[in-house]
mmCIF file of C-alpha atoms in Angstrom:
data_model
loop_
_atom_site.group_PDB
_atom_site.id
_atom_site.type_symbol
_atom_site.label_atom_id
_atom_site.label_comp_id
_atom_site.label_asym_id
_atom_site.label_seq_id
_atom_site.Cartn_x
_atom_site.Cartn_y
_atom_site.Cartn_z
ATOM 1 C CA UNK A 274 0.000 0.000 0.000
ATOM 2 C CA UNK A 275 1.571 3.267 -1.084
ATOM 3 C CA UNK A 276 -1.019 5.638 0.372
ATOM 4 C CA UNK A 277 -0.850 7.870 3.427
ATOM 5 C CA UNK A 278 -1.132 5.932 6.669
ATOM 6 C CA UNK A 279 -2.037 7.151 10.151
ATOM 7 C CA UNK A 280 -1.828 5.534 13.540
ATOM 8 C CA UNK A 281 -3.808 5.014 15.658
ATOM 9 C CA UNK A 282 -7.126 5.104 13.850
ATOM 10 C CA UNK A 283 -9.037 5.751 17.052
ATOM 11 C CA UNK A 284 -7.960 7.169 20.388
ATOM 12 C CA UNK A 285 -10.040 7.641 23.518
ATOM 13 C CA UNK A 286 -8.371 9.567 26.288
ATOM 14 C CA UNK A 287 -9.279 11.324 29.476
ATOM 15 C CA UNK A 288 -9.133 15.080 29.783
ATOM 16 C CA UNK A 289 -5.678 16.224 30.794
ATOM 17 C CA UNK A 290 -3.793 13.323 29.235
ATOM 18 C CA UNK A 291 -1.268 13.689 26.432
ATOM 19 C CA UNK A 292 -1.744 11.952 23.094
ATOM 20 C CA UNK A 293 0.496 11.476 20.068
ATOM 21 C CA UNK A 294 -0.509 10.619 16.523
ATOM 22 C CA UNK A 295 1.691 9.409 13.699
ATOM 23 C CA UNK A 296 1.459 9.980 9.962
ATOM 24 C CA UNK A 297 3.440 8.249 7.221
ATOM 25 C CA UNK A 298 3.117 10.110 3.910
ATOM 26 C CA UNK A 299 3.353 8.754 0.383
ATOM 27 C CA UNK A 300 7.055 7.981 0.015
ATOM 28 C CA UNK A 301 7.962 10.438 -2.747
ATOM 29 C CA UNK A 302 5.993 13.333 -1.232
ATOM 30 C CA UNK A 303 8.042 15.983 0.523
ATOM 31 C CA UNK A 304 5.128 18.041 1.800
ATOM 32 C CA UNK A 305 3.029 16.881 4.744
ATOM 33 C CA UNK A 306 -0.045 18.611 6.150
ATOM 34 C CA UNK A 307 -2.115 18.213 9.294
ATOM 35 C CA UNK A 308 -5.793 19.171 9.341
ATOM 36 C CA UNK A 309 -8.530 18.844 11.938
ATOM 37 C CA UNK A 310 -12.160 18.096 11.129
ATOM 38 C CA UNK A 311 -15.154 18.313 13.408
ATOM 39 C CA UNK A 312 -18.606 16.959 12.666
ATOM 40 C CA UNK A 313 -20.409 18.791 9.882
ATOM 41 C CA UNK A 314 -17.422 20.928 8.961
ATOM 42 C CA UNK A 315 -14.707 20.756 6.355
ATOM 43 C CA UNK A 316 -11.113 20.065 7.400
ATOM 44 C CA UNK A 317 -9.225 23.003 8.926
ATOM 45 C CA UNK A 318 -5.521 23.496 8.303
ATOM 46 C CA UNK A 319 -3.259 23.086 11.323
ATOM 47 C CA UNK A 320 0.323 22.986 10.061
ATOM 48 C CA UNK A 321 2.558 21.816 7.246
ATOM 49 C CA UNK A 322 6.074 20.596 6.634
ATOM 50 C CA UNK A 323 8.305 20.731 3.633
ATOM 51 C CA UNK A 324 10.796 17.962 4.224
ATOM 52 C CA UNK A 325 11.716 18.345 7.908
ATOM 53 C CA UNK A 326 10.961 22.064 8.147
ATOM 54 C CA UNK A 327 7.702 23.202 9.710
ATOM 55 C CA UNK A 328 6.873 26.215 7.577
ATOM 56 C CA UNK A 329 3.471 27.350 8.746
ATOM 57 C CA UNK A 330 1.244 26.894 11.767
ATOM 58 C CA UNK A 331 -2.390 27.912 12.062
ATOM 59 C CA UNK A 332 -3.536 30.035 14.968
ATOM 60 C CA UNK A 333 -5.745 27.011 15.739
ATOM 61 C CA UNK A 334 -2.569 25.258 16.853
ATOM 62 C CA UNK A 335 -2.346 26.357 20.468
ATOM 63 C CA UNK A 336 0.784 25.883 22.532
ATOM 64 C CA UNK A 337 -0.611 22.529 23.676
ATOM 65 C CA UNK A 338 -0.098 21.218 20.149
ATOM 66 C CA UNK A 339 3.262 20.340 18.678
ATOM 67 C CA UNK A 340 4.204 18.642 15.441
ATOM 68 C CA UNK A 341 7.471 17.224 14.220
ATOM 69 C CA UNK A 342 8.861 15.611 11.123
ATOM 70 C CA UNK A 343 12.376 14.793 12.272
ATOM 71 C CA UNK A 344 13.837 13.172 9.174
ATOM 72 C CA UNK A 345 11.503 14.504 6.562
ATOM 73 C CA UNK A 346 9.590 11.237 6.423
ATOM 74 C CA UNK A 347 6.920 10.418 9.035
ATOM 75 C CA UNK A 348 5.389 13.106 11.238
ATOM 76 C CA UNK A 349 3.954 13.153 14.739
ATOM 77 C CA UNK A 350 1.304 15.430 16.205
ATOM 78 C CA UNK A 351 1.197 15.666 19.974
ATOM 79 C CA UNK A 352 -1.553 17.226 22.042
ATOM 80 C CA UNK A 353 -0.717 17.940 25.658
ATOM 81 C CA UNK A 354 -3.276 18.309 28.446
ATOM 82 C CA UNK A 355 -6.145 17.332 26.181
ATOM 83 C CA UNK A 356 -9.469 19.127 26.483
ATOM 84 C CA UNK A 357 -12.925 17.994 25.395
ATOM 85 C CA UNK A 358 -12.808 20.564 22.620
ATOM 86 C CA UNK A 359 -9.896 18.665 21.089
ATOM 87 C CA UNK A 360 -12.259 15.829 20.141
ATOM 88 C CA UNK A 361 -12.131 15.662 16.359
ATOM 89 C CA UNK A 362 -10.774 13.734 13.385
ATOM 90 C CA UNK A 363 -7.104 14.547 12.833
ATOM 91 C CA UNK A 364 -6.194 14.174 9.195
ATOM 92 C CA UNK A 365 -2.800 13.987 7.589
ATOM 93 C CA UNK A 366 -2.227 14.680 3.904
ATOM 94 C CA UNK A 367 0.820 14.677 1.683
ATOM 95 C CA UNK A 368 1.782 16.126 -1.668
ATOM 96 C CA UNK A 369 4.693 16.819 -3.945
ATOM 97 C CA UNK A 370 6.220 20.284 -3.784
ATOM 98 C CA UNK A 371 7.351 22.969 -4.000
ATOM 99 C CA UNK A 372 6.499 24.404 -7.354
ATOM 100 C CA UNK A 373 5.504 27.695 -8.817
ATOM 101 C CA UNK A 374 1.983 28.126 -10.038
ATOM 102 C CA UNK A 375 -0.872 25.802 -9.078
ATOM 103 C CA UNK A 376 -0.157 23.580 -6.121
ATOM 104 C CA UNK A 377 0.168 19.845 -6.177
ATOM 105 C CA UNK A 378 -2.742 17.672 -5.184
ATOM 106 C CA UNK A 379 -3.011 16.512 -1.574
ATOM 107 C CA UNK A 380 -3.895 12.962 -0.622
ATOM 108 C CA UNK A 381 -5.345 12.218 2.769
ATOM 109 C CA UNK A 382 -4.729 9.380 5.162
ATOM 110 C CA UNK A 383 -7.584 7.570 6.954
ATOM 111 C CA UNK A 384 -7.428 9.938 9.915
ATOM 112 C CA UNK A 385 -7.208 9.496 13.667
ATOM 113 C CA UNK A 386 -10.460 10.007 15.520
ATOM 114 C CA UNK A 387 -9.807 11.454 18.964
ATOM 115 C CA UNK A 388 -12.395 11.352 21.717
ATOM 116 C CA UNK A 389 -11.607 13.203 24.939
ATOM 117 C CA UNK A 390 -13.817 12.159 27.865
ATOM 118 C CA UNK B 296 -18.392 35.805 4.760
ATOM 119 C CA UNK B 297 -16.744 32.405 4.749
ATOM 120 C CA UNK B 298 -13.733 31.981 2.509
ATOM 121 C CA UNK B 299 -15.256 28.958 0.767
ATOM 122 C CA UNK B 300 -19.005 28.482 0.773
ATOM 123 C CA UNK B 301 -21.110 25.498 -0.104
ATOM 124 C CA UNK B 302 -24.745 24.710 0.419
ATOM 125 C CA UNK B 303 -24.776 22.008 3.084
ATOM 126 C CA UNK B 304 -27.771 20.271 1.505
ATOM 127 C CA UNK B 305 -28.817 17.568 1.475
ATOM 128 C CA UNK B 306 -29.078 17.542 -2.303
ATOM 129 C CA UNK B 307 -31.291 14.687 -3.343
ATOM 130 C CA UNK B 308 -31.319 13.361 -6.915
ATOM 131 C CA UNK B 309 -32.778 10.205 -8.454
ATOM 132 C CA UNK B 310 -30.477 7.497 -9.724
ATOM 133 C CA UNK B 311 -29.294 8.249 -13.268
ATOM 134 C CA UNK B 312 -29.775 12.004 -12.971
ATOM 135 C CA UNK B 313 -27.127 14.719 -13.065
ATOM 136 C CA UNK B 314 -26.063 16.073 -9.680
ATOM 137 C CA UNK B 315 -24.786 19.637 -9.636
ATOM 138 C CA UNK B 316 -22.708 20.806 -6.680
ATOM 139 C CA UNK B 317 -21.650 24.414 -6.301
ATOM 140 C CA UNK B 318 -18.975 26.331 -4.453
ATOM 141 C CA UNK B 319 -18.028 29.993 -4.210
ATOM 142 C CA UNK B 320 -14.826 31.472 -2.835
ATOM 143 C CA UNK B 321 -13.879 34.913 -1.661
ATOM 144 C CA UNK B 322 -10.178 35.308 -2.513
ATOM 145 C CA UNK B 323 -9.662 36.426 -6.104
ATOM 146 C CA UNK B 324 -6.040 35.320 -5.936
ATOM 147 C CA UNK B 325 -7.005 31.667 -5.564
ATOM 148 C CA UNK B 326 -5.223 29.454 -8.064
ATOM 149 C CA UNK B 327 -6.079 25.834 -7.386
ATOM 150 C CA UNK B 328 -9.423 24.166 -6.821
ATOM 151 C CA UNK B 329 -10.225 20.673 -5.698
ATOM 152 C CA UNK B 330 -13.231 18.454 -5.105
ATOM 153 C CA UNK B 331 -13.048 15.767 -2.467
ATOM 154 C CA UNK B 332 -15.616 13.078 -1.724
ATOM 155 C CA UNK B 333 -16.065 11.985 1.872
ATOM 156 C CA UNK B 334 -18.128 9.019 2.932
ATOM 157 C CA UNK B 335 -19.495 9.052 6.460
ATOM 158 C CA UNK B 336 -16.776 8.239 8.968
ATOM 159 C CA UNK B 337 -14.057 8.163 6.323
ATOM 160 C CA UNK B 338 -11.394 10.623 5.192
ATOM 161 C CA UNK B 339 -11.633 12.886 2.129
ATOM 162 C CA UNK B 340 -10.802 11.323 -1.218
ATOM 163 C CA UNK B 341 -9.596 13.535 -4.069
ATOM 164 C CA UNK B 342 -11.798 13.212 -7.136
ATOM 165 C CA UNK B 343 -11.067 16.313 -9.243
ATOM 166 C CA UNK B 344 -8.630 19.182 -9.499
ATOM 167 C CA UNK B 345 -8.981 22.234 -11.745
ATOM 168 C CA UNK B 346 -6.688 25.176 -12.276
ATOM 169 C CA UNK B 347 -7.927 27.001 -15.400
ATOM 170 C CA UNK B 348 -11.227 28.534 -16.378
ATOM 171 C CA UNK B 349 -13.563 26.188 -18.186
ATOM 172 C CA UNK B 350 -14.511 22.560 -17.871
ATOM 173 C CA UNK B 351 -12.478 19.514 -16.959
ATOM 174 C CA UNK B 352 -13.980 16.074 -17.452
ATOM 175 C CA UNK B 353 -12.983 12.777 -15.846
ATOM 176 C CA UNK B 354 -15.360 9.914 -16.415
ATOM 177 C CA UNK B 355 -18.753 10.807 -14.956
ATOM 178 C CA UNK B 356 -17.338 13.891 -13.235
ATOM 179 C CA UNK B 357 -16.987 17.373 -14.713
ATOM 180 C CA UNK B 358 -15.463 20.262 -12.803
ATOM 181 C CA UNK B 359 -16.240 23.791 -13.952
ATOM 182 C CA UNK B 360 -14.294 26.898 -12.965
ATOM 183 C CA UNK B 361 -15.185 30.550 -13.476
ATOM 184 C CA UNK B 362 -12.596 32.748 -11.816
ATOM 185 C CA UNK B 363 -14.353 35.967 -12.780
ATOM 186 C CA UNK B 364 -17.419 34.868 -10.850
ATOM 187 C CA UNK B 365 -15.328 33.123 -8.169
ATOM 188 C CA UNK B 366 -17.330 29.997 -8.703
ATOM 189 C CA UNK B 367 -16.462 26.327 -9.069
ATOM 190 C CA UNK B 368 -18.868 23.460 -9.590
ATOM 191 C CA UNK B 369 -18.904 19.697 -9.881
ATOM 192 C CA UNK B 370 -21.306 17.794 -12.110
ATOM 193 C CA UNK B 371 -21.873 14.094 -11.608
ATOM 194 C CA UNK B 372 -23.553 12.426 -14.562
ATOM 195 C CA UNK B 373 -25.547 9.196 -14.289
ATOM 196 C CA UNK B 374 -25.589 9.476 -10.486
ATOM 197 C CA UNK B 375 -25.428 6.197 -8.609
ATOM 198 C CA UNK B 376 -26.428 5.386 -5.029
ATOM 199 C CA UNK B 377 -22.705 4.816 -4.375
ATOM 200 C CA UNK B 378 -22.157 8.529 -5.101
ATOM 201 C CA UNK B 379 -24.085 9.371 -1.930
ATOM 202 C CA UNK B 380 -21.525 11.172 0.201
ATOM 203 C CA UNK B 381 -20.413 14.621 1.295
ATOM 204 C CA UNK B 382 -18.570 16.584 -1.381
ATOM 205 C CA UNK B 383 -15.987 19.053 -0.164
ATOM 206 C CA UNK B 384 -14.767 21.995 -2.200
ATOM 207 C CA UNK B 385 -11.198 23.054 -1.397
ATOM 208 C CA UNK B 386 -9.334 26.122 -2.561
ATOM 209 C CA UNK B 387 -5.685 27.139 -2.428
ATOM 210 C CA UNK B 388 -5.348 30.870 -2.120
ATOM 211 C CA UNK B 389 -2.100 31.092 -4.026
ATOM 212 C CA UNK B 390 -0.222 33.026 -1.365
ATOM 213 C CA UNK B 391 3.286 34.200 -2.152
ATOM 214 C CA UNK B 392 4.889 31.407 -0.148
ATOM 215 C CA UNK B 393 2.793 28.845 -2.043
ATOM 216 C CA UNK B 394 2.271 26.621 0.982
ATOM 217 C CA UNK B 395 -0.412 24.581 -0.667
ATOM 218 C CA UNK B 396 -2.655 25.099 2.356
ATOM 219 C CA UNK B 397 -6.235 24.227 1.438
ATOM 220 C CA UNK B 398 -9.300 26.091 2.622
ATOM 221 C CA UNK B 399 -12.345 23.836 2.673
ATOM 222 C CA UNK B 400 -16.024 24.538 2.460
ATOM 223 C CA UNK B 401 -18.315 22.770 4.895
ATOM 224 C CA UNK B 402 -19.355 20.274 2.246
ATOM 225 C CA UNK B 403 -22.577 19.388 0.444
ATOM 226 C CA UNK B 404 -24.299 16.139 1.284
ATOM 227 C CA UNK B 405 -25.524 14.319 -1.813
ATOM 228 C CA UNK B 406 -28.197 11.644 -1.629
ATOM 229 C CA UNK B 407 -28.823 9.543 -4.724
ATOM 230 C CA UNK B 408 -32.103 7.677 -4.444
ATOM 231 C CA UNK B 409 -32.596 4.361 -6.289
#
């Protein structure tokens, strides 16, 4: 399977606990994106990496959130001191890049559904 | 005004009909436009991309872009019950750093009735 993979697929945690999600992009893609999606809404951009560099973070990404892509391959998203409002689907996507002009297409992984109780 | 707007629906069409899904966007500098299909409980799946004004066809799907009107649409011909899903419109604003960040609409739910 050469698609984007994410682990775990589901995570239930208690408020205040820390959680970490992993994303493995399509192998030849050097851009990796994290989005968050809540019920009835479209995905919202959180952050993105080009190779190992984190180049942009949304204001949605509070200081409790941190993302890494240490070797330019897989990425992790950590949420510290989880809150009930963090309950959502966390989606990872990857694409080729950079380029000038229209951007490359992004392909999504299956997502990690987080439930904070 | 939302950056990308879609009618949430549901849009209900009979099997075999043409489904027409619409999307408007606010940033005139937007360069890239995408349609994703999302089944309930699943992640978005890319079905069409369009970058230039006009029509782009792929099988039963046709994407239409009108940058002057800031409007993009998706037509699904010969709709099948398996097309029942939420369709997400996504736009890249074409910022100078060209991050590729996508702005999504809230999605339109399509129901195809047998």
